[in-house]
Coordinates of C-alpha atoms and ligand atoms in Angstrom, one line a residue:
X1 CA 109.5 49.7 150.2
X2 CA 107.2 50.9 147.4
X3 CA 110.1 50.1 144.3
X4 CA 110.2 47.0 145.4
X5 CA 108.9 45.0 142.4
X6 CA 105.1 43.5 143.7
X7 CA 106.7 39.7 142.2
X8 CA 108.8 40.1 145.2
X9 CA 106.4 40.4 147.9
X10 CA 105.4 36.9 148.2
X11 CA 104.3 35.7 151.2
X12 CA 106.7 35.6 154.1
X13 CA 106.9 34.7 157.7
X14 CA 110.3 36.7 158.6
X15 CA 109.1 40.5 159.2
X16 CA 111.0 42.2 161.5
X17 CA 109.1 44.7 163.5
X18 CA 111.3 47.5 162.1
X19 CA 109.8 47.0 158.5
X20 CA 106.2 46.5 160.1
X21 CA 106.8 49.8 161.4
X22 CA 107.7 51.4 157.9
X23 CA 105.0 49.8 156.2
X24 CA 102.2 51.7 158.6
X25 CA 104.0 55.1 159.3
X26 CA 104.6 55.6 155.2
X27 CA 102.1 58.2 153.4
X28 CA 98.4 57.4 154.7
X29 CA 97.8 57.4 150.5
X30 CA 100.7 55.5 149.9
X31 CA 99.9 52.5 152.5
X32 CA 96.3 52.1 151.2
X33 CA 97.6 51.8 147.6
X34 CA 99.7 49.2 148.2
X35 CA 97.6 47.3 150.7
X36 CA 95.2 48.0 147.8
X37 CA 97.0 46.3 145.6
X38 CA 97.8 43.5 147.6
X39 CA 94.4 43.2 148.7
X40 CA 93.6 43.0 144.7
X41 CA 95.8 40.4 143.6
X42 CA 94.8 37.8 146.2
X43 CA 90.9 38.6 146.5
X44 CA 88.0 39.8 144.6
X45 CA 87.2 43.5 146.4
X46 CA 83.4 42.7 146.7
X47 CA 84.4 39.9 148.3
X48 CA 83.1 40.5 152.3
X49 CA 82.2 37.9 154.8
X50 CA 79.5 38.6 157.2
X51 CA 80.3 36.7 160.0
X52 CA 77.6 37.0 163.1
X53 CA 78.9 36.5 166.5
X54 CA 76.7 35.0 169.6
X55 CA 78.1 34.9 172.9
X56 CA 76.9 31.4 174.3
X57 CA 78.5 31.3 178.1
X58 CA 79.2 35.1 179.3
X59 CA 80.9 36.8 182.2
X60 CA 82.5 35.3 185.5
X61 CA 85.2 34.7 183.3
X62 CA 88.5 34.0 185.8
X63 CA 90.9 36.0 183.9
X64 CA 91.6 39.1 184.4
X65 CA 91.6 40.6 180.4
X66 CA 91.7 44.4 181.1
X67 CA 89.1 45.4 177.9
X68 CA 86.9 42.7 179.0
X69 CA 83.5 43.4 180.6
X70 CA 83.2 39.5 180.8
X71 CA 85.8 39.1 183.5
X72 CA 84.6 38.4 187.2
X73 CA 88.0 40.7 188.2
X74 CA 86.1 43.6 187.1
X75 CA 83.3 44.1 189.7
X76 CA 82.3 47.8 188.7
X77 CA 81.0 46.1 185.3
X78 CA 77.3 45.6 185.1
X79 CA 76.8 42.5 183.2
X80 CA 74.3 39.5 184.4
X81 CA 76.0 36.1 184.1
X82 CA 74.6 33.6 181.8
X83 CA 75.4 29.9 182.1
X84 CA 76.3 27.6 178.8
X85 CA 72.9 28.2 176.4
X86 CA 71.0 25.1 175.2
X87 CA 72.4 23.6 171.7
X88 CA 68.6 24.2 170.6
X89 CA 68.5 27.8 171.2
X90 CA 71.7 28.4 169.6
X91 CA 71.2 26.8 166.5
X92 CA 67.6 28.4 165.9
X93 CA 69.9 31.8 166.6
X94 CA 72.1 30.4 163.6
X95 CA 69.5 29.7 161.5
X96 CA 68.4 33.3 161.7
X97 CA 71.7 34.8 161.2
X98 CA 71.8 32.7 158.3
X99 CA 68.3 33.4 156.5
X100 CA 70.0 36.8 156.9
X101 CA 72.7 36.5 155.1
X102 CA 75.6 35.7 157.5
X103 CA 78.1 33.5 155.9
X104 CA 79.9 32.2 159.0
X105 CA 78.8 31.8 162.7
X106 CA 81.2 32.0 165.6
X107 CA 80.2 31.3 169.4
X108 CA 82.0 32.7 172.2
X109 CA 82.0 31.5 175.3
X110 CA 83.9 33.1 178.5
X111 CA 86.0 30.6 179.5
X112 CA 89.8 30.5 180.7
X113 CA 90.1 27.4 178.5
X114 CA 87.7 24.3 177.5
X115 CA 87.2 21.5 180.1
X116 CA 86.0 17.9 179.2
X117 CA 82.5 16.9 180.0
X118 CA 79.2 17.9 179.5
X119 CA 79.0 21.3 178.7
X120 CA 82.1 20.7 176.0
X121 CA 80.1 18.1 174.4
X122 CA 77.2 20.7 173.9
X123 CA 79.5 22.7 172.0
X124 CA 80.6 19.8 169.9
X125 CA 76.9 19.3 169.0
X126 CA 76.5 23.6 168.3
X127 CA 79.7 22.8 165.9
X128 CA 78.1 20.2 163.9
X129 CA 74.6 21.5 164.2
X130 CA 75.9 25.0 162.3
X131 CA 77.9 22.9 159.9
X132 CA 74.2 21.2 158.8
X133 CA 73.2 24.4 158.5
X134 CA 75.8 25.4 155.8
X135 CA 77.6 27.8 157.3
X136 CA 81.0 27.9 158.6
X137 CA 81.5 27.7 162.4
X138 CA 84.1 29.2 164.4
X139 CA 84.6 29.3 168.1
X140 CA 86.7 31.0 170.6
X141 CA 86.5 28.7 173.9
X142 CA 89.8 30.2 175.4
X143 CA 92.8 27.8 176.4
X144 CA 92.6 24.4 174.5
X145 CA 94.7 21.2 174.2
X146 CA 95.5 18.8 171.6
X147 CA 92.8 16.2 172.1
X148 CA 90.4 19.1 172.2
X149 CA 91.1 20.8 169.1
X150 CA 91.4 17.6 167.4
X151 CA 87.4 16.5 168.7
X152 CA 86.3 20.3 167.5
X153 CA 88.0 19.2 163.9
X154 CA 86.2 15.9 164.1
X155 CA 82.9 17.8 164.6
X156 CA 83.2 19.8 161.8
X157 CA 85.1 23.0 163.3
X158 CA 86.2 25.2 160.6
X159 CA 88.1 28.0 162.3
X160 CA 89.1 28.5 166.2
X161 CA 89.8 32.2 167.2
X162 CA 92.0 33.0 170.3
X163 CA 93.6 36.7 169.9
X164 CA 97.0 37.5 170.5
X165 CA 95.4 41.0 171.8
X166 CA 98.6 43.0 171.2
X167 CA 102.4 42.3 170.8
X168 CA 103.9 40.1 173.6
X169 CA 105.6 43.7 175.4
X170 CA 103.0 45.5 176.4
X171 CA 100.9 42.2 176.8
X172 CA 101.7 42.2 180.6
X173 CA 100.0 45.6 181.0
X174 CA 96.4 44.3 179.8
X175 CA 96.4 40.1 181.0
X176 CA 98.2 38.7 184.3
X177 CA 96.5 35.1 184.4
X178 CA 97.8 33.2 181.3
X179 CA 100.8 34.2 179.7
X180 CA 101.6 35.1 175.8
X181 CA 103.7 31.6 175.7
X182 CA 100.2 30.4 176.6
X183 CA 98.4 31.8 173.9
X184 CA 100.7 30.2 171.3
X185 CA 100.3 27.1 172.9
X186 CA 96.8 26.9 172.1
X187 CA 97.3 28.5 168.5
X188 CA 100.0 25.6 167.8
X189 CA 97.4 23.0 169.0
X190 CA 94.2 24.6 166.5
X191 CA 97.2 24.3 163.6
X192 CA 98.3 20.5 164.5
X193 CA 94.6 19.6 164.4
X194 CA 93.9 21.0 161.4
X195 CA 91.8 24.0 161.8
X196 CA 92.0 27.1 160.7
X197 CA 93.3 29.7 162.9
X198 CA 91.7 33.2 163.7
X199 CA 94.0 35.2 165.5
X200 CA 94.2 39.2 165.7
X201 CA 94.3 41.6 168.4
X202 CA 92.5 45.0 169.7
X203 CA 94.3 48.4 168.9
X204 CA 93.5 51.6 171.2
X205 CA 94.3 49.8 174.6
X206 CA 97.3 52.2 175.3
X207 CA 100.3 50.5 172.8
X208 CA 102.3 51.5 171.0
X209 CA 102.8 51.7 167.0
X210 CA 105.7 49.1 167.7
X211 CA 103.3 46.6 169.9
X212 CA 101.0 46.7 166.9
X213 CA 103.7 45.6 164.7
X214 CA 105.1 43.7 166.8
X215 CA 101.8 41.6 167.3
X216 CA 101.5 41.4 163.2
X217 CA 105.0 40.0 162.8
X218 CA 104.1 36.8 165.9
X219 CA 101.1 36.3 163.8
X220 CA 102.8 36.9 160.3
X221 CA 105.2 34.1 161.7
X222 CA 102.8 31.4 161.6
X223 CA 103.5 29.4 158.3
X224 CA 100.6 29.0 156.9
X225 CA 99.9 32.5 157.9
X226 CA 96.2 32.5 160.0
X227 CA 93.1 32.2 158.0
X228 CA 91.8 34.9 159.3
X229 CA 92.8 38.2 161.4
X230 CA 90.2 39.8 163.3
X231 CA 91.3 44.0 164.2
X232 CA 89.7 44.9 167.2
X233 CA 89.1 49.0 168.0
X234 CA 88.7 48.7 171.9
X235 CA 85.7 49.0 172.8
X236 CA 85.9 50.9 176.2
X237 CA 83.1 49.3 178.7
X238 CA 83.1 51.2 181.9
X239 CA 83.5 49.6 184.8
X240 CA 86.6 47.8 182.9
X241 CA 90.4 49.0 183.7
X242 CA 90.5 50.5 180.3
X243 CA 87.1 51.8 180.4
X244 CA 88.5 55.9 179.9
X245 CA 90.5 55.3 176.7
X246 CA 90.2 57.7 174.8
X247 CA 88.5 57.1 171.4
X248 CA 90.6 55.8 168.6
X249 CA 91.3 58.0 165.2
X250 CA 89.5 55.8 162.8
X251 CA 92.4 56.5 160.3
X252 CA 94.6 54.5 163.0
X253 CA 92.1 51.3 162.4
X254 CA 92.7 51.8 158.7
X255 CA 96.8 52.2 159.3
X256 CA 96.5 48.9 161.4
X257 CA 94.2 46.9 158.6
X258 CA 96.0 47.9 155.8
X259 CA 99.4 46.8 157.7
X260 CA 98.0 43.6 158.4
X261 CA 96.9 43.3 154.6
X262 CA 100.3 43.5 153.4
X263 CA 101.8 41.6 155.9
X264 CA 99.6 38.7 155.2
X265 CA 97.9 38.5 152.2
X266 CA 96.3 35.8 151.7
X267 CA 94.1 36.0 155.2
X268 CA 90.9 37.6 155.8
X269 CA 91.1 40.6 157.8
X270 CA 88.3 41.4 159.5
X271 CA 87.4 44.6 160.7
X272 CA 85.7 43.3 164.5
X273 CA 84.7 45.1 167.2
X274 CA 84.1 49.1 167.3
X275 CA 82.4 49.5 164.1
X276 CA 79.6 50.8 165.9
X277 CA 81.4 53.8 166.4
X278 CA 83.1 54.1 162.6
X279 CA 81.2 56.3 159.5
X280 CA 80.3 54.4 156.6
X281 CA 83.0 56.1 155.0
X282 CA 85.8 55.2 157.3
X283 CA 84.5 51.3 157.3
X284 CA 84.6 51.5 153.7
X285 CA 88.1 53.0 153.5
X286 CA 89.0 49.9 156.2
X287 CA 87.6 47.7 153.5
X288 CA 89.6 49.7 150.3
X289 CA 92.3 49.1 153.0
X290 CA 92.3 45.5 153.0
X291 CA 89.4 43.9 155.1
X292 CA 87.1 42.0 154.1
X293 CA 85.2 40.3 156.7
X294 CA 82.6 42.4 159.4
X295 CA 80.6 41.0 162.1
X296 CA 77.0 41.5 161.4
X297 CA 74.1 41.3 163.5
X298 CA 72.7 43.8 166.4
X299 CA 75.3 42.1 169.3
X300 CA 79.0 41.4 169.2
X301 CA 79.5 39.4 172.8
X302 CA 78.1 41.4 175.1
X303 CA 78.5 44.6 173.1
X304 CA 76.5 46.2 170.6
X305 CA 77.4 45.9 167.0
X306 CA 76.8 48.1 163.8
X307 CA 73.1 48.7 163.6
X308 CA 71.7 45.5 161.3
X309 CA 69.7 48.1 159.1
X310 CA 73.3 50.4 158.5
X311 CA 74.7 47.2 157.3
X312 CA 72.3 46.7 154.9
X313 CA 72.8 50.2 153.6
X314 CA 76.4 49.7 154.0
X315 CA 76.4 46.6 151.5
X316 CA 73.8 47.8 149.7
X317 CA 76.2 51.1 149.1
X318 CA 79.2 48.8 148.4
X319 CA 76.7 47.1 145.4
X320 CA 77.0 47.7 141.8
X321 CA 74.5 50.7 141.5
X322 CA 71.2 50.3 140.0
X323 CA 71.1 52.2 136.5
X324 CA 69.6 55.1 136.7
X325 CA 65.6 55.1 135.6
X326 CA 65.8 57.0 132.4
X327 CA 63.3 60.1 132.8
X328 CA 60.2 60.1 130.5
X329 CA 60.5 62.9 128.3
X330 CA 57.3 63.8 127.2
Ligands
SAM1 N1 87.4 33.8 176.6 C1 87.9 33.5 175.3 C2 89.3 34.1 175.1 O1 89.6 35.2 175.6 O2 90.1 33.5 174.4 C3 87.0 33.9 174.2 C4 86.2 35.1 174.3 S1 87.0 36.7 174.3 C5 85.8 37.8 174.8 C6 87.4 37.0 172.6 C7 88.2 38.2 172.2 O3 87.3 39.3 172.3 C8 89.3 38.7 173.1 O4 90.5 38.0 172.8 C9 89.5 40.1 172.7 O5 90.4 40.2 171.6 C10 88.1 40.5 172.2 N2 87.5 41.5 173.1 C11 87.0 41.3 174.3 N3 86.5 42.5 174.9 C12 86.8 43.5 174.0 C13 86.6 44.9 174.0 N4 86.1 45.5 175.0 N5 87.0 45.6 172.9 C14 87.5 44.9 171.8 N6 87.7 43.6 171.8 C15 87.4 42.9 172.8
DTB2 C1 87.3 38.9 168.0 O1 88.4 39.1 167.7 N1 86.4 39.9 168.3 C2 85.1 39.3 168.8 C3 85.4 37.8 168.5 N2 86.7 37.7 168.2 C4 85.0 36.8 169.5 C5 84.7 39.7 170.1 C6 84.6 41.2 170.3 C7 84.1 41.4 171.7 C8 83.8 42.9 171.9 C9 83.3 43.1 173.3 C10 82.0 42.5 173.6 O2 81.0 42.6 172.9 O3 82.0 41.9 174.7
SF4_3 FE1 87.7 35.9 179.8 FE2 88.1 35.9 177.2 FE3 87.2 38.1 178.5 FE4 89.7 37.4 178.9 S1 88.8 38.1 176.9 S2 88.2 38.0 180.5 S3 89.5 35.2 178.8 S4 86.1 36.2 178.3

């Protein structure tokens, strides 16, 4: 793979799993060299996106998404319930996350999929109301059709997210209530409207190497490829059916990121949830790897995040370095 000329690797949509596989099992050294590479040919390295997350309808969720402290199927999980927030209250949220620096604010909202009426309009009003702000909005609503992703362009949407999760084998084992066919569905319907699409997936749920790559290569088939591919670490909440994972080997989450940066490489890959429990080092090794987009700010949904005040020594570590003060010399 690696004397292939780099003029040959243009962007393509025809992986098969098998070379997904040999692109993330080669040398650890080798892979983040040439997802390095990539990475450096289509985007400036400083370049990272701090996108801040708010969860604006959580739990009670119908499905039955076996990470998810959200869903109602998961009774053991202590999480309170809290209806669709006001548009006010979420856009004075957004206007903080902005005045501290977030570049992009996404709203999720734990729903099988969006129903017309009342509480979809709000959400139309949340997108435009973060557009005014200047920031781009993204939300993940769950199931959607036509005429809706179409209003959510119309309101100034940028990007929808809906995850693939994990490749469509051992997607069975984690979801029971909507169906991988169904998850394209919706993807198709965010592309034909003219959004962009965030799609990615969680690692450390149990799959294997080949699910990963096997996920990569569905969302590597999507021509464009998606704007932007969120990479998941499971976050194991007890009281959820994968609650005693065991912990992932960060190096995995660097394997998976600097996979995904070679397979697509024009896309933001964003390094999501279970930062919280990454080193600065092995979140800036993800980021030599090939992401460059976080979540930032205290919460993911329901979730904590990377402490705010890390991140700012994170990115203020990632900076150009002040010169040193020369020392008076008497
Ligand atoms: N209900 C909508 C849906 O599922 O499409 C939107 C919200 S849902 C919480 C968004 C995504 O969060 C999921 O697709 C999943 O990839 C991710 N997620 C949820 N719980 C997680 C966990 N415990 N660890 C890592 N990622 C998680
Ligand atoms: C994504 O891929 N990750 C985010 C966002 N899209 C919506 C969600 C992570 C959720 C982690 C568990 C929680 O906080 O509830
Ligand atoms: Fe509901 Fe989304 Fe959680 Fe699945 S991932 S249980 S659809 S909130």
């Amino acid at each position: 793979m690696l004397d292939q000329p780099a003029a040959a690797k243009t962007t393509r949509h025809d992986w098969s799993v098998e070379e997904i596989v040999a692109i993330h099992d080669q040398p650890l050294l080798e892979l983040i060299a040439e997802a390095g590479a990539v990475h450096r040919r289509h985007h400036r390295p400083s370049d990272v996106q701090r996108a801040s997350l708010l969860s604006i309808k959580t739990g009670a969720c119908p499905e039955d998404c076996a990470y998810c402290p959200q869903s109602a199927h998961h009774k053991e999980v202590k999480l309170d319930r809290v209806d669709l927030m006001a548009t006010d209250d979420v856009l004075a949220l957004a206007t903080r996350a902005k005045n501290a620096g977030a570049d992009r604010f996404c709203m999720g909202a734990a729903w099988r999929n969006v129903r017309d009426g009342r509480e979809f309009d709000s959400v139309l009003a949340m997108v435009s109301g973060v557009r005014a702000l200047g920031m781009e909005a993204c939300v993940t609503l769950g199931m959607l059709t036509p005429s809706q992703a179409d209003r959510l362009k119309q309101a100034g949407l940028t990007a929808y997210n809906h995850n693939l999760d994990t490749g469509p084998d051992f997607y069975p084992d984690i979801i029971s209530t909507r169906t991988y066919a169904d998850r394209l569905k919706t993807l198709h319907a965010v592309r034909d409207a003219g959004l962009q699409m965030c799609a990615g997936g969680i690692i450390g749920m149990g799959e294997s190497i080949r699910d990963r790559a096997d996920m990569l290569r569905v969302l590597a088939g999507f021509d464009p490829h998606p704007e932007s591919v969120p990479i998941n670490a499971l976050v194991p909440v007890p009281g959820t059916p994968l609650a005693g994972r065991p912990k992932l080997d960060p190096l995995d989450l660097v394997r998976m990121i600097a996979t995904a940066r070679i397979v697509m490489p024009m896309a933001r890959v964003r390094l999501s949830a279970g930062r919280s429990s990454l080193s600065r080092e092995a979140q800036v090794l993800c980021m030599a790897a090939g992401a460059n987009s976080i979540f930032y700010g205290e919460t993911l949904l329901t979730t904590p995040n990377a402490e705010v005040g890390e991140d700012d020594a994170l990115f203020a570590a990632l900076a150009a370095r002040e010169p040193e003060e020369s020392s008076a010399v008497a």
